Tab-separated table of C-alpha atoms in Angstrom:
chain	number	residue	atom	x	y	z
U	1	MET	CA	22.782	-4.131	79.187
U	2	ASN	CA	19.052	-3.831	79.951
U	3	ARG	CA	17.407	-2.523	83.102
U	4	GLN	CA	16.705	-5.949	84.554
U	5	GLN	CA	20.350	-6.936	84.241
U	6	GLU	CA	21.424	-3.633	85.813
U	7	PHE	CA	18.998	-4.222	88.706
U	8	VAL	CA	20.465	-7.679	89.346
U	9	LEU	CA	24.049	-6.411	89.373
U	10	ARG	CA	23.131	-3.533	91.680
U	11	THR	CA	21.300	-5.866	94.073
U	12	LEU	CA	24.263	-8.227	94.245
U	13	ASP	CA	26.412	-5.387	95.477
U	14	GLU	CA	23.860	-3.859	97.847
U	15	ARG	CA	22.884	-7.163	99.495
U	16	ASP	CA	26.405	-8.607	99.647
U	17	ILE	CA	25.362	-11.722	97.731
U	18	ARG	CA	28.301	-14.099	97.518
U	19	PHE	CA	27.045	-16.711	95.041
U	20	VAL	CA	24.582	-16.698	92.161
U	21	ARG	CA	23.107	-20.084	91.362
U	22	LEU	CA	22.049	-20.524	87.756
U	23	TRP	CA	19.251	-23.094	87.464
U	24	PHE	CA	17.848	-25.082	84.575
U	25	THR	CA	15.975	-28.348	84.174
U	26	ASP	CA	16.740	-31.536	82.288
U	27	VAL	CA	14.165	-33.442	80.252
U	28	GLN	CA	13.016	-35.551	83.210
U	29	GLY	CA	12.489	-32.464	85.366
U	30	TYR	CA	15.561	-32.702	87.594
U	31	LEU	CA	16.864	-29.318	88.702
U	32	LYS	CA	20.428	-28.527	87.627
U	33	SER	CA	22.608	-25.753	89.031
U	34	VAL	CA	25.914	-24.010	88.498
U	35	ALA	CA	27.189	-21.393	90.962
U	36	ILE	CA	29.149	-18.346	89.876
U	37	ALA	CA	30.678	-15.423	91.740
U	38	PRO	CA	28.954	-12.034	91.353
U	39	ALA	CA	31.962	-10.666	89.502
U	40	GLU	CA	31.324	-13.164	86.686
U	41	LEU	CA	27.649	-12.358	86.217
U	42	GLU	CA	28.054	-9.411	83.827
U	43	GLY	CA	29.987	-11.705	81.501
U	44	ALA	CA	27.326	-14.400	81.922
U	45	PHE	CA	24.656	-11.925	80.822
U	46	ALA	CA	26.703	-11.039	77.752
U	47	GLU	CA	27.985	-14.454	76.706
U	48	GLY	CA	26.285	-17.083	78.865
U	49	ILE	CA	27.984	-19.923	80.735
U	50	GLY	CA	29.284	-22.776	78.623
U	51	PHE	CA	28.918	-26.379	79.803
U	52	ASP	CA	29.040	-29.953	78.536
U	53	GLY	CA	25.514	-30.630	77.325
U	54	SER	CA	26.251	-34.323	76.756
U	55	ALA	CA	26.625	-34.747	80.539
U	56	ILE	CA	22.992	-33.664	81.108
U	57	GLU	CA	20.244	-36.248	80.590
U	58	GLY	CA	18.694	-35.755	77.149
U	59	PHE	CA	20.524	-32.554	76.217
U	60	SER	CA	22.980	-33.336	73.433
U	61	ARG	CA	25.322	-35.887	71.907
U	62	VAL	CA	29.053	-35.899	72.648
U	63	SER	CA	29.776	-34.733	69.098
U	64	GLU	CA	27.738	-31.546	69.653
U	65	SER	CA	28.131	-31.104	73.395
U	66	ASP	CA	28.953	-27.383	73.631
U	67	THR	CA	25.920	-25.791	75.270
U	68	ILE	CA	25.329	-22.366	76.822
U	69	ALA	CA	23.216	-21.376	79.827
U	70	ARG	CA	21.951	-17.805	79.542
U	71	PRO	CA	20.578	-16.390	82.824
U	72	ASP	CA	17.134	-14.798	82.666
U	73	PRO	CA	17.340	-11.674	84.873
U	74	SER	CA	13.540	-11.531	85.253
U	75	THR	CA	13.778	-14.670	87.438
U	76	PHE	CA	16.327	-13.255	89.898
U	77	GLN	CA	15.486	-13.913	93.552
U	78	MET	CA	17.482	-14.212	96.738
U	79	LEU	CA	17.430	-17.666	98.306
U	80	PRO	CA	15.993	-17.684	101.840
U	81	PHE	CA	18.593	-20.105	103.206
U	82	PRO	CA	22.281	-19.260	103.681
U	83	TYR	CA	24.774	-21.730	102.313
U	84	ASP	CA	27.850	-22.840	104.231
U	85	GLY	CA	26.228	-21.414	107.345
U	86	GLN	CA	26.440	-17.736	106.436
U	87	LEU	CA	26.943	-17.041	102.740
U	88	THR	CA	24.027	-15.312	101.011
U	89	SER	CA	22.983	-16.687	97.623
U	90	ALA	CA	20.565	-15.828	94.853
U	91	ARG	CA	19.216	-17.785	91.915
U	92	MET	CA	18.180	-17.213	88.315
U	93	PHE	CA	16.693	-19.602	85.797
U	94	CYS	CA	18.511	-19.988	82.501
U	95	ASP	CA	17.520	-20.424	78.911
U	96	ILE	CA	19.704	-23.004	77.189
U	97	THR	CA	21.075	-22.172	73.740
U	98	LEU	CA	23.464	-23.568	71.176
U	99	PRO	CA	26.773	-21.784	70.499
U	100	ASP	CA	25.219	-19.909	67.563
U	101	GLY	CA	22.586	-18.425	69.909
U	102	GLN	CA	19.698	-20.562	68.703
U	103	PRO	CA	17.419	-21.999	71.426
U	104	SER	CA	18.402	-25.506	72.422
U	105	TYR	CA	16.004	-28.123	71.098
U	106	ALA	CA	16.532	-30.036	74.385
U	107	ASP	CA	15.646	-27.285	76.871
U	108	PRO	CA	12.212	-27.905	78.492
U	109	ARG	CA	11.873	-24.171	79.165
U	110	GLN	CA	12.250	-23.500	75.441
U	111	VAL	CA	9.690	-26.231	74.656
U	112	LEU	CA	7.147	-24.409	76.810
U	113	ARG	CA	8.055	-21.013	75.379
U	114	ARG	CA	7.369	-22.316	71.853
U	115	GLN	CA	3.904	-23.411	72.938
U	116	LEU	CA	3.219	-20.057	74.599
U	117	ASN	CA	4.224	-18.310	71.381
U	118	ARG	CA	1.705	-20.422	69.492
U	119	ALA	CA	-0.976	-19.502	72.011
U	120	ALA	CA	-0.039	-15.835	71.585
U	121	ASP	CA	-0.393	-16.206	67.813
U	122	ASP	CA	-3.980	-17.313	68.507
U	123	GLY	CA	-4.504	-14.253	70.710
U	124	PHE	CA	-4.309	-16.038	74.066
U	125	THR	CA	-2.307	-15.724	77.267
U	126	SER	CA	-2.545	-18.730	79.553
U	127	TYR	CA	-2.615	-18.790	83.347
U	128	VAL	CA	-2.343	-21.768	85.674
U	129	HIS	CA	-2.830	-22.399	89.377
U	130	PRO	CA	-1.509	-25.747	90.711
U	131	GLU	CA	-2.507	-27.603	93.855
U	132	ILE	CA	0.715	-29.396	94.786
U	133	GLU	CA	0.550	-32.429	97.071
U	134	PHE	CA	3.505	-34.201	98.661
U	135	PHE	CA	4.419	-36.281	101.699
U	136	LEU	CA	6.511	-35.537	104.754
U	137	VAL	CA	8.251	-38.672	106.005
U	138	ARG	CA	10.802	-39.419	108.705
U	139	SER	CA	13.442	-40.686	106.284
U	140	LEU	CA	14.005	-41.478	102.620
U	141	MET	CA	16.469	-44.271	103.492
U	142	THR	CA	13.988	-47.128	103.759
U	143	GLU	CA	15.753	-50.034	101.999
U	144	GLY	CA	12.872	-50.382	99.578
U	145	LYS	CA	10.151	-50.426	102.244
U	146	GLU	CA	7.368	-47.892	102.735
U	147	PRO	CA	8.543	-44.739	104.541
U	148	THR	CA	7.101	-43.645	107.872
U	149	PRO	CA	4.866	-40.547	107.702
U	150	THR	CA	5.544	-37.712	110.124
U	151	ASP	CA	1.969	-37.623	111.440
U	152	ASN	CA	-1.360	-39.453	111.467
U	153	GLY	CA	-3.430	-36.472	110.326
U	154	GLY	CA	-6.250	-36.452	107.790
U	155	TYR	CA	-7.949	-33.952	105.505
U	156	PHE	CA	-7.832	-30.399	106.906
U	157	ASP	CA	-6.618	-31.650	110.301
U	158	GLN	CA	-4.879	-29.121	112.511
U	159	ALA	CA	-1.826	-31.198	113.384
U	160	VAL	CA	0.066	-29.893	116.398
U	161	HIS	CA	1.691	-33.054	117.726
U	162	ASP	CA	3.408	-34.268	114.584
U	163	GLU	CA	7.178	-34.180	114.030
U	164	ALA	CA	7.140	-30.944	112.020
U	165	PRO	CA	4.263	-28.815	113.386
U	166	GLY	CA	5.582	-25.571	111.914
U	167	PHE	CA	6.465	-26.989	108.515
U	168	ARG	CA	3.767	-25.350	106.369
U	169	ARG	CA	4.270	-21.990	108.088
U	170	ASP	CA	8.017	-22.127	107.403
U	171	ALA	CA	7.480	-23.378	103.845
U	172	ILE	CA	5.071	-20.571	102.981
U	173	THR	CA	7.433	-18.001	104.491
U	174	ALA	CA	10.265	-19.332	102.318
U	175	LEU	CA	8.118	-19.406	99.177
U	176	GLU	CA	6.793	-15.888	99.608
U	177	SER	CA	10.274	-14.554	100.346
U	178	MET	CA	11.098	-15.583	96.776
U	179	GLY	CA	8.043	-13.920	95.277
U	180	ILE	CA	5.963	-17.115	95.008
U	181	SER	CA	2.450	-16.319	96.228
U	182	VAL	CA	0.633	-19.027	98.160
U	183	GLU	CA	-3.163	-19.147	98.003
U	184	PHE	CA	-3.615	-21.578	100.897
U	185	SER	CA	-2.260	-24.771	102.452
U	186	HIS	CA	-3.634	-27.666	104.463
U	187	HIS	CA	-3.119	-31.252	105.528
U	188	GLU	CA	-4.317	-33.696	102.882
U	189	THR	CA	-6.169	-36.989	103.323
U	190	ALA	CA	-3.273	-39.344	104.063
U	191	PRO	CA	-0.933	-39.346	107.090
U	192	GLY	CA	2.006	-37.052	106.388
U	193	GLN	CA	0.430	-35.696	103.203
U	194	GLN	CA	0.472	-31.929	102.638
U	195	GLU	CA	-1.003	-29.619	100.021
U	196	ILE	CA	0.140	-26.115	99.139
U	197	ASP	CA	-1.701	-24.215	96.406
U	198	LEU	CA	0.156	-21.535	94.480
U	199	ARG	CA	-1.672	-18.399	93.359
U	200	TYR	CA	-2.299	-18.268	89.606
U	201	ASP	CA	0.431	-16.913	87.342
U	202	ASP	CA	1.426	-17.033	83.696
U	203	VAL	CA	2.455	-20.508	82.602
U	204	LEU	CA	6.216	-19.998	82.210
U	205	SER	CA	6.541	-18.216	85.551
U	206	MET	CA	4.527	-20.984	87.204
U	207	ALA	CA	6.746	-23.726	85.776
U	208	ASP	CA	9.753	-21.869	87.239
U	209	ASN	CA	7.853	-21.502	90.515
U	210	ILE	CA	7.139	-25.233	90.717
U	211	MET	CA	10.807	-26.085	90.298
U	212	THR	CA	11.638	-23.564	93.024
U	213	PHE	CA	8.810	-24.986	95.154
U	214	ARG	CA	10.269	-28.495	95.078
U	215	PHE	CA	13.702	-27.201	96.046
U	216	LEU	CA	12.400	-25.077	98.920
U	217	ILE	CA	10.032	-27.741	100.278
U	218	LYS	CA	12.891	-30.218	100.563
U	219	GLN	CA	15.105	-27.607	102.222
U	220	VAL	CA	12.442	-26.661	104.797
U	221	ALA	CA	11.808	-30.342	105.504
U	222	LEU	CA	15.525	-30.888	106.148
U	223	GLN	CA	15.591	-27.955	108.546
U	224	SER	CA	12.577	-29.459	110.340
U	225	GLY	CA	14.375	-32.772	110.815
U	226	VAL	CA	12.185	-34.677	108.321
U	227	ARG	CA	12.156	-35.338	104.579
U	228	ALA	CA	9.794	-34.430	101.733
U	229	THR	CA	8.979	-36.699	98.799
U	230	PHE	CA	7.211	-35.900	95.548
U	231	MET	CA	6.870	-39.570	94.631
U	232	PRO	CA	3.321	-39.889	93.236
U	233	LYS	CA	2.313	-42.870	95.413
U	234	PRO	CA	4.744	-43.961	98.133
U	235	PHE	CA	2.066	-45.783	100.196
U	236	ALA	CA	0.114	-48.763	98.890
U	237	ASN	CA	-3.031	-48.149	100.939
U	238	ARG	CA	-3.077	-44.344	100.938
U	239	ALA	CA	-3.983	-41.706	98.383
U	240	GLY	CA	-1.285	-40.558	95.989
U	241	SER	CA	0.010	-37.032	95.442
U	242	ALA	CA	-1.424	-35.086	92.532
U	243	MET	CA	-0.790	-31.694	91.020
U	244	HIS	CA	-4.317	-30.681	90.045
U	245	THR	CA	-3.835	-27.826	87.600
U	246	HIS	CA	-6.376	-25.034	87.098
U	247	MET	CA	-6.104	-23.493	83.635
U	248	SER	CA	-7.590	-20.481	81.872
U	249	LEU	CA	-7.043	-18.503	78.673
U	250	PHE	CA	-7.228	-14.723	78.503
U	251	GLU	CA	-7.644	-12.436	75.506
U	252	GLY	CA	-6.056	-9.261	76.829
U	253	ASP	CA	-7.820	-8.592	80.137
U	254	THR	CA	-10.840	-10.735	79.242
U	255	ASN	CA	-11.200	-14.307	80.453
U	256	ALA	CA	-11.863	-16.281	77.281
U	257	PHE	CA	-13.352	-19.157	79.309
U	258	HIS	CA	-16.281	-17.135	80.720
U	259	ASP	CA	-19.711	-16.772	79.146
U	260	PRO	CA	-22.417	-15.272	81.412
U	261	ASP	CA	-25.170	-16.588	79.125
U	262	ASP	CA	-24.075	-20.227	79.246
U	263	GLU	CA	-25.745	-22.533	81.790
U	264	PHE	CA	-22.329	-23.429	83.216
U	265	ASN	CA	-20.796	-20.010	82.457
U	266	LEU	CA	-18.424	-21.770	80.043
U	267	SER	CA	-17.618	-20.092	76.736
U	268	ALA	CA	-17.327	-21.936	73.444
U	269	THR	CA	-13.557	-21.505	73.788
U	270	ALA	CA	-13.575	-23.187	77.204
U	271	ARG	CA	-15.723	-26.054	75.953
U	272	SER	CA	-13.460	-26.720	72.972
U	273	PHE	CA	-10.366	-26.413	75.191
U	274	VAL	CA	-11.707	-29.079	77.562
U	275	ALA	CA	-12.737	-31.239	74.602
U	276	GLY	CA	-9.158	-31.017	73.286
U	277	ILE	CA	-7.722	-32.237	76.575
U	278	LEU	CA	-10.222	-35.099	76.703
U	279	GLU	CA	-9.564	-36.101	73.087
U	280	HIS	CA	-5.782	-36.163	73.497
U	281	ALA	CA	-5.620	-37.235	77.162
U	282	ASN	CA	-4.192	-40.681	76.438
U	283	GLU	CA	-1.507	-39.297	74.126
U	284	ILE	CA	-0.194	-36.814	76.701
U	285	SER	CA	-0.465	-39.118	79.717
U	286	ALA	CA	3.187	-40.225	79.590
U	287	VAL	CA	4.226	-36.584	79.984
U	288	THR	CA	1.762	-35.552	82.710
U	289	ASN	CA	2.383	-38.861	84.522
U	290	GLN	CA	5.923	-39.802	83.597
U	291	TRP	CA	6.954	-42.475	86.132
U	292	VAL	CA	6.117	-46.152	86.584
U	293	ASN	CA	4.836	-45.211	90.027
U	294	SER	CA	2.531	-42.538	88.562
U	295	TYR	CA	0.071	-45.191	87.441
U	296	LYS	CA	-0.244	-46.704	90.908
U	297	ARG	CA	-1.878	-43.392	91.862
U	298	VAL	CA	-4.094	-43.317	88.758
U	299	VAL	CA	-5.315	-46.911	89.084
U	300	PHE	CA	-5.502	-47.257	92.855
U	301	GLY	CA	-5.726	-43.670	94.120
U	302	ASP	CA	-8.642	-41.891	95.736
U	303	GLU	CA	-10.382	-39.487	93.337
U	304	ALA	CA	-7.681	-39.976	90.696
U	305	PRO	CA	-9.140	-39.864	87.164
U	306	THR	CA	-9.458	-43.198	85.362
U	307	SER	CA	-11.356	-42.048	82.252
U	308	ALA	CA	-11.260	-39.117	79.837
U	309	THR	CA	-14.339	-37.370	81.221
U	310	TRP	CA	-15.373	-33.965	82.519
U	311	GLY	CA	-17.908	-32.826	85.057
U	312	LEU	CA	-19.156	-29.962	87.171
U	313	SER	CA	-17.534	-30.227	90.610
U	314	ASN	CA	-16.890	-33.924	89.889
U	315	ARG	CA	-13.597	-34.867	91.525
U	316	SER	CA	-13.541	-38.284	89.865
U	317	ALA	CA	-13.467	-36.761	86.364
U	318	LEU	CA	-10.323	-35.933	84.408
U	319	VAL	CA	-11.423	-32.308	83.998
U	320	ARG	CA	-13.468	-30.656	86.718
U	321	VAL	CA	-15.272	-27.352	86.297
U	322	PRO	CA	-15.205	-25.647	89.732
U	323	ARG	CA	-18.449	-24.010	90.859
U	324	TYR	CA	-17.145	-21.924	93.766
U	325	THR	CA	-17.377	-18.592	91.927
U	326	SER	CA	-18.935	-19.634	88.639
U	327	THR	CA	-20.402	-16.199	87.843
U	328	LYS	CA	-17.162	-14.306	88.486
U	329	ALA	CA	-15.656	-13.768	85.044
U	330	SER	CA	-12.018	-13.505	86.113
U	331	SER	CA	-12.221	-16.795	88.056
U	332	ARG	CA	-13.711	-19.024	85.366
U	333	ARG	CA	-11.282	-21.865	84.882
U	334	VAL	CA	-11.066	-25.621	84.420
U	335	GLU	CA	-9.169	-28.044	86.634
U	336	VAL	CA	-7.154	-30.855	85.034
U	337	ARG	CA	-6.729	-33.604	87.626
U	338	SER	CA	-4.393	-36.066	85.901
U	339	PRO	CA	-0.914	-34.492	86.424
U	340	ASP	CA	1.013	-35.668	89.447
U	341	CYS	CA	3.530	-33.796	91.542
U	342	ALA	CA	6.510	-35.527	89.890
U	343	CYS	CA	5.963	-34.359	86.318
U	344	ASN	CA	8.298	-32.001	84.504
U	345	PRO	CA	6.117	-28.857	84.698
U	346	TYR	CA	7.540	-27.310	81.523
U	347	LEU	CA	6.677	-30.354	79.437
U	348	ALA	CA	3.390	-31.116	81.212
U	349	PHE	CA	2.082	-27.578	80.724
U	350	SER	CA	3.254	-27.692	77.095
U	351	VAL	CA	1.222	-30.775	76.181
U	352	LEU	CA	-1.849	-29.672	78.169
U	353	LEU	CA	-1.852	-26.342	76.348
U	354	ALA	CA	-1.228	-27.993	72.996
U	355	ALA	CA	-4.151	-30.383	73.465
U	356	GLY	CA	-6.527	-27.671	74.650
U	357	LEU	CA	-5.558	-25.196	71.949
U	358	LYS	CA	-5.928	-27.827	69.228
U	359	GLY	CA	-9.489	-28.302	70.458
U	360	VAL	CA	-10.058	-24.532	70.231
U	361	ARG	CA	-8.530	-24.171	66.770
U	362	GLU	CA	-10.490	-27.079	65.317
U	363	GLY	CA	-13.712	-26.440	67.207
U	364	TYR	CA	-13.928	-29.756	69.085
U	365	ASP	CA	-17.356	-30.529	70.544
U	366	LEU	CA	-17.550	-31.149	74.276
U	367	PRO	CA	-19.264	-34.467	75.121
U	368	PRO	CA	-21.916	-34.680	77.860
U	369	GLN	CA	-20.559	-34.341	81.367
U	370	ALA	CA	-20.058	-37.335	83.660
U	371	GLU	CA	-22.302	-37.290	86.705
U	372	ASP	CA	-21.166	-40.635	88.144
U	373	ASP	CA	-18.464	-41.334	90.713
U	374	ILE	CA	-16.204	-42.735	88.022
U	375	SER	CA	-13.605	-44.072	90.452
U	376	SER	CA	-16.221	-46.443	91.914
U	377	LEU	CA	-17.222	-47.926	88.547
U	378	THR	CA	-15.802	-51.123	87.101
U	379	ARG	CA	-14.119	-51.064	83.712
U	380	ARG	CA	-17.150	-52.791	82.202
U	381	GLU	CA	-19.456	-50.149	83.688
U	382	ARG	CA	-17.271	-47.322	82.392
U	383	ARG	CA	-17.302	-48.776	78.894
U	384	ALA	CA	-21.059	-49.269	78.999
U	385	LEU	CA	-21.445	-45.568	79.791
U	386	GLY	CA	-19.188	-44.647	76.890
U	387	TYR	CA	-16.206	-43.491	78.970
U	388	ARG	CA	-12.754	-43.971	77.438
U	389	ASP	CA	-10.232	-45.252	79.963
U	390	LEU	CA	-6.915	-43.508	80.533
U	391	PRO	CA	-3.678	-45.532	80.367
U	392	THR	CA	-3.200	-47.788	83.375
U	393	SER	CA	0.571	-48.223	83.059
U	394	LEU	CA	3.605	-46.378	81.744
U	395	ASP	CA	3.848	-49.054	79.048
U	396	GLU	CA	0.359	-48.243	77.765
U	397	ALA	CA	0.950	-44.488	78.007
U	398	LEU	CA	4.177	-44.704	76.003
U	399	ARG	CA	2.452	-46.704	73.260
U	400	GLU	CA	-0.159	-43.946	73.001
U	401	MET	CA	2.534	-41.256	72.961
U	402	GLU	CA	4.532	-42.992	70.209
U	403	ARG	CA	1.547	-42.635	67.861
U	404	SER	CA	0.888	-38.981	68.706
U	405	GLU	CA	1.645	-36.287	66.150
U	406	LEU	CA	0.464	-33.714	68.693
U	407	VAL	CA	3.039	-34.670	71.328
U	408	ALA	CA	5.845	-35.051	68.771
U	409	ASP	CA	5.129	-31.585	67.385
U	410	THR	CA	4.824	-30.026	70.850
U	411	LEU	CA	7.999	-31.471	72.352
U	412	GLY	CA	10.076	-31.348	69.200
U	413	GLU	CA	11.842	-34.339	67.673
U	414	HIS	CA	14.813	-34.372	70.058
U	415	VAL	CA	12.881	-34.235	73.340
U	416	PHE	CA	10.186	-36.569	71.969
U	417	GLU	CA	12.693	-39.269	70.993
U	418	TYR	CA	14.818	-38.934	74.122
U	419	PHE	CA	11.780	-39.006	76.405
U	420	LEU	CA	10.511	-42.206	74.797
U	421	ARG	CA	13.913	-43.926	74.936
U	422	ASN	CA	14.428	-42.955	78.559
U	423	LYS	CA	10.951	-43.995	79.695
U	424	TRP	CA	10.986	-47.281	77.779
U	425	GLN	CA	14.210	-48.095	79.617
U	426	GLU	CA	12.508	-47.262	82.921
U	427	TRP	CA	9.615	-49.569	82.045
U	428	HIS	CA	11.905	-52.404	80.989
U	429	ASP	CA	13.926	-52.055	84.206
U	430	TYR	CA	10.692	-52.192	86.199
U	431	GLN	CA	9.442	-55.237	84.301
U	432	SER	CA	12.632	-57.141	85.039
U	433	GLN	CA	12.171	-56.859	88.801
U	434	VAL	CA	10.913	-59.781	90.887
U	435	THR	CA	8.825	-58.128	93.583
U	436	PRO	CA	8.221	-59.211	97.192
U	437	TRP	CA	4.553	-59.724	96.277
U	438	GLU	CA	5.487	-62.277	93.615
U	439	LEU	CA	7.757	-64.137	96.004
U	440	ASP	CA	5.113	-64.120	98.752
U	441	THR	CA	2.393	-65.475	96.481
U	442	THR	CA	4.227	-67.817	94.075
U	443	LEU	CA	7.493	-69.074	95.586
U	444	ASP	CA	5.894	-72.142	97.181
U	445	TYR	CA	4.012	-73.172	94.044
C-alpha cells in the first residue's frame, strides 16, 4: 500500500467518513458513482470494484461485461454536503480496467491519459484553464418550453435581487473546499447566465475538476431553491454557454508558448499548436460540441466561433491569443473558444491536444490572423476572405469526424465507433421530430 492510500484510510477514520463515492465517467460525459463503506476501501485499492460494464453507455458488450473500477487515491476529497442529512461522504475518481488489469479501451479518463503520455514523449506537460458558463433557472420541468431564468442581469452585473443572490459565493466555497481553485466569477451576458473560471491545472486534474464542478454547481443550485443547466443554448434569443479553454505547453518549468522576441510573444511551438487546432477543427468539432443543441450556440450565439480562424484578442475567432499579460512568460497561452459546457472534458481535451501536438510535430504554418468581427460576416463574405467555416450541425460534424484518422487514433477504435453510433442516433431522433416552428409556419399551407 502506498502513502496516498494510507493517507486516505487514515483520513476516513479521523474524519468519521461514512461513505466513499467512487466516480467515473461514461463516453458521453455523464458522471457515474458507486458508494462503498470505509471498511471496504482497502480491498478496493488492492483489487478494485467489479461492475457490469455492459450496463454503462459505451463501455463494453454483454459478452465481455466484467469491468473493474480502481480508485485513484490522489483524487480523494471530502464532499462539502452531507448525505441523508448528516452522513459525511468523500469521493475519488476511478480508472477503469479490464479483469487482466489492462486499461479499459472505453474509459474516457484512460483516453486522456494516453494523449498526455504522448505529449510527455514529446517533452511537454499541458495545462488548461476553463471559463465555464451555465444558466440558473427556476425549474428544469418545462414541458419542452424555454425555462425561466432566475434573474434579469447582464454582463458583470451585481445582482442582489435575483432568486439566488448568494449562489456564486456558495458555489465557490464548495469548490474550494474540495481543492478546486477558482480564479474569478461573474454574471454573464444573458439573464440567469453565470461564469466561473477555474485556476489553471494539469489537464487530467482539470478534467476531474470539471466533472466535480458540474456536480457541485447542481447541488448548490438545489440548496438555493433553483436549478442549474449546462445545456449549451437553452434560450433562442440569448447567448449560449461556452467553455472557453485556455491552453499552454510547458517544457519542465519553461512555458513553451512564450517567445520574448516574437511580435506577439508567441513561440514557434505555440504557432504550430494553434495551426494544428485550426487545421483539424472541423474533425474534432463533434467531440468539443457533442449535442444537437451545441450547434444552435455556434450558429446563432454571440461571439461563438463560426470559422477556423485565430486572432489577437479577437473574441469572434476560434482561437484567441489573450493580450492581458503578453510579456509575462508563465502566462502565455491560447484560448480555444469552440468547446461548450456540455462536452465530455476528457475527450474534448484529448482531441484538442492531439490536434495541437500534431501541428507541433509536423511544423504546421500559422495562417494570417483574422482582424474582422467574423460573427457579423455572411458566409459569402467569410469565404471571400478565405475563412473555412466550422460545422453548422451535428450531422456535418459527424461526417467530418468519420473521415478523421486523427480523432480515430486519439479516441481509440472502441470509443470512436461508439461515439459515432450514439451521436448518429441522436441526430436521427432529432431529424424525426416535427417542431412547433414547422407547425406554426406550414400547417395551414
